[in-house]
Amino acid sequence: MDQHIPGTMLADRSVIRVAGEDVRGFLQGLVTADTALLTPDAPAWSALLSPQGKVLFDFILWADGDAVLIDAEATQAEALTKRLLLYRLRRKITLQPDDIKVHWSPTGDQGVPDPRLAALGRRWLAPASEPATGWHTHRLSLGVCEGVAELGAGETLWLECNARELNGVSFTKGCYVGQENTARMHHRSKVNRRLVVAPFTEPSNRTRTAYPERGLMIELRRIEALGDALIPTWLAAALAESDPSAA
């Protein structure tokens, strides 16, 4: 057969298996998502923050029986594992690379909707296949940022990464690393900057990373100075809610 089947594997993602004793309880006190709500059909975008509420790593959590699978940026998987191990103490918990791979499709019925935004497409875990094409362009077109290059490593407050709007944080689960400042910002509506996708121009001190080949860049801008940034519907609604004059 000559029929071409498009690839679905996201080659820049890796999976870490967290297994052992009370895995969800272990992660619950560390990450921004509510691990009690994880099911095979309901993964969660989440992050590990600094005590000041700045994002160190972002990832998607998947339920797998008593274990939890962390769908993480491949280049950061080892560093994330080492950081989580610092919190393990004497818990009987293991963190190991898993051979399973992350897959994506913009349409279809395989997998589940991306937990951040349904328009991102479908996501699932399965054995390796041909790499997908079009994921990064599709994600950026929807104004969704991810990974250390875009979010920074300990540089950007989690709510400035649009975590509330993209379902990346629970305000009811209780304490986790960085929770105090994150909750304070939320309840006082003090998210003064936003991480946005914008047309490529000369980089400045607010630029996180640039994709000149795509004509785009990621910037952390004050909400009163978003300028020519891409403002998708989900972000426009949030800006209008916090400040009607910003809509």
PDB file of C-alpha atoms in Angstrom:
ATOM      1  CA  MET A   1       0.000   0.000   0.000  1.00  0.00           C
ATOM      2  CA  ASP A   2       1.267   3.456  -0.907  1.00  0.00           C
ATOM      3  CA  GLN A   3      -1.238   5.288   1.262  1.00  0.00           C
ATOM      4  CA  HIS A   4       0.640   7.683   3.516  1.00  0.00           C
ATOM      5  CA  ILE A   5      -0.209   7.529   7.217  1.00  0.00           C
ATOM      6  CA  PRO A   6       0.924  10.731   8.935  1.00  0.00           C
ATOM      7  CA  GLY A   7       3.214  10.348  11.934  1.00  0.00           C
ATOM      8  CA  THR A   8       1.894  11.152  15.371  1.00  0.00           C
ATOM      9  CA  MET A   9       4.856  10.840  17.766  1.00  0.00           C
ATOM     10  CA  LEU A  10       6.137  13.992  19.459  1.00  0.00           C
ATOM     11  CA  ALA A  11       9.842  13.208  19.278  1.00  0.00           C
ATOM     12  CA  ASP A  12      10.806  16.021  21.665  1.00  0.00           C
ATOM     13  CA  ARG A  13       8.816  14.512  24.556  1.00  0.00           C
ATOM     14  CA  SER A  14       9.816  11.794  27.035  1.00  0.00           C
ATOM     15  CA  VAL A  15       7.845   9.867  29.641  1.00  0.00           C
ATOM     16  CA  ILE A  16       8.905   9.375  33.260  1.00  0.00           C
ATOM     17  CA  ARG A  17       7.165   6.645  35.265  1.00  0.00           C
ATOM     18  CA  VAL A  18       6.602   7.475  38.933  1.00  0.00           C
ATOM     19  CA  ALA A  19       5.745   4.310  40.849  1.00  0.00           C
ATOM     20  CA  GLY A  20       5.709   2.981  44.378  1.00  0.00           C
ATOM     21  CA  GLU A  21       4.046   3.944  47.624  1.00  0.00           C
ATOM     22  CA  ASP A  22       1.363   6.663  47.502  1.00  0.00           C
ATOM     23  CA  VAL A  23       2.637   8.250  44.297  1.00  0.00           C
ATOM     24  CA  ARG A  24      -0.254  10.678  44.050  1.00  0.00           C
ATOM     25  CA  GLY A  25       0.242  11.831  47.620  1.00  0.00           C
ATOM     26  CA  PHE A  26       3.924  12.407  46.904  1.00  0.00           C
ATOM     27  CA  LEU A  27       3.216  14.511  43.825  1.00  0.00           C
ATOM     28  CA  GLN A  28       0.227  16.275  45.393  1.00  0.00           C
ATOM     29  CA  GLY A  29       2.474  18.230  47.737  1.00  0.00           C
ATOM     30  CA  LEU A  30       4.825  19.249  44.937  1.00  0.00           C
ATOM     31  CA  VAL A  31       3.023  20.063  41.683  1.00  0.00           C
ATOM     32  CA  THR A  32       0.356  22.581  40.718  1.00  0.00           C
ATOM     33  CA  ALA A  33      -2.320  20.133  39.484  1.00  0.00           C
ATOM     34  CA  ASP A  34      -4.664  18.136  41.702  1.00  0.00           C
ATOM     35  CA  THR A  35      -3.385  14.575  41.305  1.00  0.00           C
ATOM     36  CA  ALA A  36      -6.536  13.199  42.969  1.00  0.00           C
ATOM     37  CA  LEU A  37      -8.454  14.118  39.817  1.00  0.00           C
ATOM     38  CA  LEU A  38      -6.225  12.220  37.385  1.00  0.00           C
ATOM     39  CA  THR A  39      -7.882   9.420  35.380  1.00  0.00           C
ATOM     40  CA  PRO A  40      -6.786   7.664  32.163  1.00  0.00           C
ATOM     41  CA  ASP A  41      -9.155   9.971  30.249  1.00  0.00           C
ATOM     42  CA  ALA A  42      -8.284  13.119  32.173  1.00  0.00           C
ATOM     43  CA  PRO A  43      -4.568  14.017  32.178  1.00  0.00           C
ATOM     44  CA  ALA A  44      -3.504  17.365  33.619  1.00  0.00           C
ATOM     45  CA  TRP A  45      -1.060  20.073  32.602  1.00  0.00           C
ATOM     46  CA  SER A  46       1.036  20.892  35.638  1.00  0.00           C
ATOM     47  CA  ALA A  47       4.318  22.354  36.822  1.00  0.00           C
ATOM     48  CA  LEU A  48       6.963  22.161  39.479  1.00  0.00           C
ATOM     49  CA  LEU A  49       7.599  25.658  40.808  1.00  0.00           C
ATOM     50  CA  SER A  50      10.242  27.408  42.840  1.00  0.00           C
ATOM     51  CA  PRO A  51       9.190  28.488  46.350  1.00  0.00           C
ATOM     52  CA  GLN A  52       8.557  31.946  44.839  1.00  0.00           C
ATOM     53  CA  GLY A  53       6.000  30.521  42.397  1.00  0.00           C
ATOM     54  CA  LYS A  54       8.199  30.630  39.285  1.00  0.00           C
ATOM     55  CA  VAL A  55       8.032  27.711  36.887  1.00  0.00           C
ATOM     56  CA  LEU A  56      10.990  25.319  36.796  1.00  0.00           C
ATOM     57  CA  PHE A  57       9.427  22.555  34.679  1.00  0.00           C
ATOM     58  CA  ASP A  58       6.052  22.097  33.011  1.00  0.00           C
ATOM     59  CA  PHE A  59       4.614  18.705  32.034  1.00  0.00           C
ATOM     60  CA  ILE A  60       1.441  16.677  31.582  1.00  0.00           C
ATOM     61  CA  LEU A  61       0.493  14.061  34.189  1.00  0.00           C
ATOM     62  CA  TRP A  62      -1.212  10.803  33.174  1.00  0.00           C
ATOM     63  CA  ALA A  63      -2.833   8.205  35.425  1.00  0.00           C
ATOM     64  CA  ASP A  64      -1.583   4.652  34.920  1.00  0.00           C
ATOM     65  CA  GLY A  65      -3.028   2.433  37.617  1.00  0.00           C
ATOM     66  CA  ASP A  66      -1.236   3.196  40.867  1.00  0.00           C
ATOM     67  CA  ALA A  67       1.561   4.903  38.939  1.00  0.00           C
ATOM     68  CA  VAL A  68       1.684   8.352  37.360  1.00  0.00           C
ATOM     69  CA  LEU A  69       3.344   9.028  34.017  1.00  0.00           C
ATOM     70  CA  ILE A  70       4.979  12.399  33.444  1.00  0.00           C
ATOM     71  CA  ASP A  71       4.876  13.571  29.821  1.00  0.00           C
ATOM     72  CA  ALA A  72       7.844  15.955  29.837  1.00  0.00           C
ATOM     73  CA  GLU A  73      10.162  17.888  27.585  1.00  0.00           C
ATOM     74  CA  ALA A  74      12.807  15.339  26.545  1.00  0.00           C
ATOM     75  CA  THR A  75      15.757  17.657  27.135  1.00  0.00           C
ATOM     76  CA  GLN A  76      14.536  18.358  30.674  1.00  0.00           C
ATOM     77  CA  ALA A  77      13.448  14.855  31.726  1.00  0.00           C
ATOM     78  CA  GLU A  78      16.682  14.010  33.534  1.00  0.00           C
ATOM     79  CA  ALA A  79      16.804  17.346  35.370  1.00  0.00           C
ATOM     80  CA  LEU A  80      13.136  17.014  36.350  1.00  0.00           C
ATOM     81  CA  THR A  81      13.736  13.495  37.658  1.00  0.00           C
ATOM     82  CA  LYS A  82      16.674  14.669  39.765  1.00  0.00           C
ATOM     83  CA  ARG A  83      14.659  17.554  41.183  1.00  0.00           C
ATOM     84  CA  LEU A  84      11.744  15.296  42.158  1.00  0.00           C
ATOM     85  CA  LEU A  85      14.126  12.822  43.764  1.00  0.00           C
ATOM     86  CA  LEU A  86      15.275  15.569  46.120  1.00  0.00           C
ATOM     87  CA  TYR A  87      11.789  15.519  47.637  1.00  0.00           C
ATOM     88  CA  ARG A  88      11.486  11.738  47.840  1.00  0.00           C
ATOM     89  CA  LEU A  89      13.361  11.425  51.147  1.00  0.00           C
ATOM     90  CA  ARG A  90      12.637   7.929  52.487  1.00  0.00           C
ATOM     91  CA  ARG A  91       9.497   7.280  50.465  1.00  0.00           C
ATOM     92  CA  LYS A  92       9.459   4.005  48.557  1.00  0.00           C
ATOM     93  CA  ILE A  93       9.046   5.689  45.196  1.00  0.00           C
ATOM     94  CA  THR A  94      10.908   5.200  41.929  1.00  0.00           C
ATOM     95  CA  LEU A  95      11.257   7.563  38.979  1.00  0.00           C
ATOM     96  CA  GLN A  96      12.397   5.872  35.786  1.00  0.00           C
ATOM     97  CA  PRO A  97      12.343   6.621  32.045  1.00  0.00           C
ATOM     98  CA  ASP A  98       9.539   4.756  30.267  1.00  0.00           C
ATOM     99  CA  ASP A  99       9.708   3.422  26.707  1.00  0.00           C
ATOM    100  CA  ILE A 100       6.216   4.624  25.897  1.00  0.00           C
ATOM    101  CA  LYS A 101       5.991   7.738  23.701  1.00  0.00           C
ATOM    102  CA  VAL A 102       3.771  10.807  23.499  1.00  0.00           C
ATOM    103  CA  HIS A 103       1.552  11.110  20.428  1.00  0.00           C
ATOM    104  CA  TRP A 104      -0.554  13.914  18.981  1.00  0.00           C
ATOM    105  CA  SER A 105      -3.044  14.511  16.215  1.00  0.00           C
ATOM    106  CA  PRO A 106      -4.869  17.762  15.396  1.00  0.00           C
ATOM    107  CA  THR A 107      -8.088  15.845  14.681  1.00  0.00           C
ATOM    108  CA  GLY A 108      -9.604  12.389  15.028  1.00  0.00           C
ATOM    109  CA  ASP A 109     -10.868  10.349  17.938  1.00  0.00           C
ATOM    110  CA  GLN A 110      -7.705   8.682  19.196  1.00  0.00           C
ATOM    111  CA  GLY A 111      -6.532   9.691  22.649  1.00  0.00           C
ATOM    112  CA  VAL A 112      -8.069  12.516  24.666  1.00  0.00           C
ATOM    113  CA  PRO A 113      -8.296  16.282  24.190  1.00  0.00           C
ATOM    114  CA  ASP A 114      -5.199  18.162  25.289  1.00  0.00           C
ATOM    115  CA  PRO A 115      -5.915  19.179  28.907  1.00  0.00           C
ATOM    116  CA  ARG A 116      -4.817  22.752  28.264  1.00  0.00           C
ATOM    117  CA  LEU A 117      -7.076  23.561  25.330  1.00  0.00           C
ATOM    118  CA  ALA A 118      -9.254  21.254  23.239  1.00  0.00           C
ATOM    119  CA  ALA A 119      -8.294  23.148  20.075  1.00  0.00           C
ATOM    120  CA  LEU A 120      -4.717  21.870  20.502  1.00  0.00           C
ATOM    121  CA  GLY A 121      -5.926  18.448  19.364  1.00  0.00           C
ATOM    122  CA  ARG A 122      -5.732  14.912  20.724  1.00  0.00           C
ATOM    123  CA  ARG A 123      -2.944  13.431  22.823  1.00  0.00           C
ATOM    124  CA  TRP A 124      -2.134   9.861  23.903  1.00  0.00           C
ATOM    125  CA  LEU A 125       0.650   7.529  25.009  1.00  0.00           C
ATOM    126  CA  ALA A 126       1.678   4.579  22.809  1.00  0.00           C
ATOM    127  CA  PRO A 127       4.749   2.804  21.410  1.00  0.00           C
ATOM    128  CA  ALA A 128       7.058   4.749  19.105  1.00  0.00           C
ATOM    129  CA  SER A 129       5.973   5.549  15.545  1.00  0.00           C
ATOM    130  CA  GLU A 130       6.871   8.071  12.874  1.00  0.00           C
ATOM    131  CA  PRO A 131       7.348  11.621  14.185  1.00  0.00           C
ATOM    132  CA  ALA A 132       4.468  14.058  13.863  1.00  0.00           C
ATOM    133  CA  THR A 133       4.717  17.232  11.829  1.00  0.00           C
ATOM    134  CA  GLY A 134       2.925  20.493  12.444  1.00  0.00           C
ATOM    135  CA  TRP A 135       2.626  20.353  16.222  1.00  0.00           C
ATOM    136  CA  HIS A 136       4.747  23.397  17.078  1.00  0.00           C
ATOM    137  CA  THR A 137       3.168  25.590  14.409  1.00  0.00           C
ATOM    138  CA  HIS A 138      -0.303  24.534  15.539  1.00  0.00           C
ATOM    139  CA  ARG A 139       0.456  25.151  19.225  1.00  0.00           C
ATOM    140  CA  LEU A 140       1.979  28.575  18.640  1.00  0.00           C
ATOM    141  CA  SER A 141      -0.925  29.596  16.401  1.00  0.00           C
ATOM    142  CA  LEU A 142      -3.170  29.109  19.437  1.00  0.00           C
ATOM    143  CA  GLY A 143      -0.914  31.201  21.679  1.00  0.00           C
ATOM    144  CA  VAL A 144       0.071  28.300  23.938  1.00  0.00           C
ATOM    145  CA  CYS A 145       3.610  28.299  25.355  1.00  0.00           C
ATOM    146  CA  GLU A 146       5.485  25.374  26.899  1.00  0.00           C
ATOM    147  CA  GLY A 147       8.986  24.182  27.752  1.00  0.00           C
ATOM    148  CA  VAL A 148      12.023  25.790  29.323  1.00  0.00           C
ATOM    149  CA  ALA A 149      12.946  27.878  26.271  1.00  0.00           C
ATOM    150  CA  GLU A 150       9.550  29.581  26.262  1.00  0.00           C
ATOM    151  CA  LEU A 151       8.556  29.604  29.922  1.00  0.00           C
ATOM    152  CA  GLY A 152      12.056  30.051  31.310  1.00  0.00           C
ATOM    153  CA  ALA A 153      13.665  28.105  34.144  1.00  0.00           C
ATOM    154  CA  GLY A 154      12.824  29.872  37.389  1.00  0.00           C
ATOM    155  CA  GLU A 155      12.210  33.169  35.567  1.00  0.00           C
ATOM    156  CA  THR A 156       8.445  33.381  35.035  1.00  0.00           C
ATOM    157  CA  LEU A 157       5.624  33.228  37.551  1.00  0.00           C
ATOM    158  CA  TRP A 158       3.329  30.313  36.768  1.00  0.00           C
ATOM    159  CA  LEU A 159       0.212  32.470  36.410  1.00  0.00           C
ATOM    160  CA  GLU A 160       2.095  34.714  33.959  1.00  0.00           C
ATOM    161  CA  CYS A 161       2.375  31.573  31.792  1.00  0.00           C
ATOM    162  CA  ASN A 162      -1.440  31.585  31.545  1.00  0.00           C
ATOM    163  CA  ALA A 163      -1.660  28.553  33.801  1.00  0.00           C
ATOM    164  CA  ARG A 164      -5.083  29.471  35.188  1.00  0.00           C
ATOM    165  CA  GLU A 165      -6.603  29.880  31.744  1.00  0.00           C
ATOM    166  CA  LEU A 166      -5.024  26.656  30.456  1.00  0.00           C
ATOM    167  CA  ASN A 167      -6.034  24.467  33.394  1.00  0.00           C
ATOM    168  CA  GLY A 168      -2.522  24.192  34.808  1.00  0.00           C
ATOM    169  CA  VAL A 169      -3.232  24.944  38.457  1.00  0.00           C
ATOM    170  CA  SER A 170      -5.651  23.978  41.207  1.00  0.00           C
ATOM    171  CA  PHE A 171      -6.672  26.598  43.771  1.00  0.00           C
ATOM    172  CA  THR A 172      -8.502  24.086  45.977  1.00  0.00           C
ATOM    173  CA  LYS A 173      -6.015  21.202  46.424  1.00  0.00           C
ATOM    174  CA  GLY A 174      -3.987  22.630  49.299  1.00  0.00           C
ATOM    175  CA  CYS A 175      -0.281  23.252  49.642  1.00  0.00           C
ATOM    176  CA  TYR A 176       2.427  22.597  47.054  1.00  0.00           C
ATOM    177  CA  VAL A 177       5.779  24.199  46.320  1.00  0.00           C
ATOM    178  CA  GLY A 178       5.174  27.829  45.289  1.00  0.00           C
ATOM    179  CA  GLN A 179       1.494  27.702  46.257  1.00  0.00           C
ATOM    180  CA  GLU A 180       1.463  30.716  48.578  1.00  0.00           C
ATOM    181  CA  ASN A 181       2.539  33.310  46.032  1.00  0.00           C
ATOM    182  CA  THR A 182       0.496  31.680  43.262  1.00  0.00           C
ATOM    183  CA  ALA A 183      -2.679  31.754  45.332  1.00  0.00           C
ATOM    184  CA  ARG A 184      -2.039  35.347  46.438  1.00  0.00           C
ATOM    185  CA  MET A 185      -1.686  36.504  42.830  1.00  0.00           C
ATOM    186  CA  HIS A 186      -4.870  34.696  41.858  1.00  0.00           C
ATOM    187  CA  HIS A 187      -7.032  36.002  44.674  1.00  0.00           C
ATOM    188  CA  ARG A 188      -5.751  39.554  44.280  1.00  0.00           C
ATOM    189  CA  SER A 189      -5.944  39.416  40.466  1.00  0.00           C
ATOM    190  CA  LYS A 190      -2.350  40.594  40.324  1.00  0.00           C
ATOM    191  CA  VAL A 191      -1.194  38.949  37.076  1.00  0.00           C
ATOM    192  CA  ASN A 192       0.425  42.005  35.549  1.00  0.00           C
ATOM    193  CA  ARG A 193       2.385  40.264  32.795  1.00  0.00           C
ATOM    194  CA  ARG A 194       1.518  37.586  30.272  1.00  0.00           C
ATOM    195  CA  LEU A 195       3.618  35.211  28.235  1.00  0.00           C
ATOM    196  CA  VAL A 196       2.480  35.703  24.641  1.00  0.00           C
ATOM    197  CA  VAL A 197       3.269  34.704  21.072  1.00  0.00           C
ATOM    198  CA  ALA A 198       4.077  37.709  18.900  1.00  0.00           C
ATOM    199  CA  PRO A 199       5.373  38.453  15.385  1.00  0.00           C
ATOM    200  CA  PHE A 200       9.148  38.234  15.153  1.00  0.00           C
ATOM    201  CA  THR A 201      10.995  41.532  15.546  1.00  0.00           C
ATOM    202  CA  GLU A 202      14.283  42.574  17.099  1.00  0.00           C
ATOM    203  CA  PRO A 203      14.594  40.674  20.426  1.00  0.00           C
ATOM    204  CA  SER A 204      14.493  42.733  23.612  1.00  0.00           C
ATOM    205  CA  ASN A 205      14.800  42.138  27.343  1.00  0.00           C
ATOM    206  CA  ARG A 206      11.225  40.835  27.400  1.00  0.00           C
ATOM    207  CA  THR A 207      11.926  38.154  24.767  1.00  0.00           C
ATOM    208  CA  ARG A 208      12.010  34.555  26.016  1.00  0.00           C
ATOM    209  CA  THR A 209      12.885  32.874  22.713  1.00  0.00           C
ATOM    210  CA  ALA A 210      12.512  33.540  18.986  1.00  0.00           C
ATOM    211  CA  TYR A 211      11.539  31.434  15.983  1.00  0.00           C
ATOM    212  CA  PRO A 212      12.603  33.586  13.031  1.00  0.00           C
ATOM    213  CA  GLU A 213      11.911  30.721  10.603  1.00  0.00           C
ATOM    214  CA  ARG A 214       8.272  30.852  11.724  1.00  0.00           C
ATOM    215  CA  GLY A 215       8.181  34.638  11.999  1.00  0.00           C
ATOM    216  CA  LEU A 216       7.301  34.367  15.712  1.00  0.00           C
ATOM    217  CA  MET A 217       8.748  35.018  19.138  1.00  0.00           C
ATOM    218  CA  ILE A 218       7.717  34.422  22.747  1.00  0.00           C
ATOM    219  CA  GLU A 219       7.672  37.463  25.029  1.00  0.00           C
ATOM    220  CA  LEU A 220       6.693  38.295  28.584  1.00  0.00           C
ATOM    221  CA  ARG A 221       4.754  41.541  28.240  1.00  0.00           C
ATOM    222  CA  ARG A 222       2.862  43.756  30.638  1.00  0.00           C
ATOM    223  CA  ILE A 223      -0.859  43.467  30.033  1.00  0.00           C
ATOM    224  CA  GLU A 224      -1.135  47.178  29.210  1.00  0.00           C
ATOM    225  CA  ALA A 225       1.568  46.765  26.555  1.00  0.00           C
ATOM    226  CA  LEU A 226       0.603  43.588  24.700  1.00  0.00           C
ATOM    227  CA  GLY A 227       0.820  45.468  21.408  1.00  0.00           C
ATOM    228  CA  ASP A 228       0.908  43.189  18.376  1.00  0.00           C
ATOM    229  CA  ALA A 229       0.851  39.969  20.410  1.00  0.00           C
ATOM    230  CA  LEU A 230      -1.404  37.152  19.330  1.00  0.00           C
ATOM    231  CA  ILE A 231      -4.442  37.287  21.637  1.00  0.00           C
ATOM    232  CA  PRO A 232      -6.448  34.085  21.150  1.00  0.00           C
ATOM    233  CA  THR A 233     -10.045  33.874  22.335  1.00  0.00           C
ATOM    234  CA  TRP A 234      -9.160  32.069  25.576  1.00  0.00           C
ATOM    235  CA  LEU A 235      -6.676  34.795  26.570  1.00  0.00           C
ATOM    236  CA  ALA A 236      -8.891  37.672  25.449  1.00  0.00           C
ATOM    237  CA  ALA A 237     -11.646  36.374  27.708  1.00  0.00           C
ATOM    238  CA  ALA A 238      -9.281  36.236  30.681  1.00  0.00           C
ATOM    239  CA  LEU A 239      -7.997  39.752  30.066  1.00  0.00           C
ATOM    240  CA  ALA A 240     -11.539  41.091  29.791  1.00  0.00           C
ATOM    241  CA  GLU A 241     -12.523  39.359  33.029  1.00  0.00           C
ATOM    242  CA  SER A 242      -9.669  40.899  35.001  1.00  0.00           C
ATOM    243  CA  ASP A 243      -9.781  44.299  33.290  1.00  0.00           C
ATOM    244  CA  PRO A 244     -12.653  45.114  30.895  1.00  0.00           C
ATOM    245  CA  SER A 245     -10.608  47.927  29.351  1.00  0.00           C
ATOM    246  CA  ALA A 246      -8.000  45.349  28.195  1.00  0.00           C
ATOM    247  CA  ALA A 247     -10.469  43.485  25.960  1.00  0.00           C
TER     248      ALA A 247
END
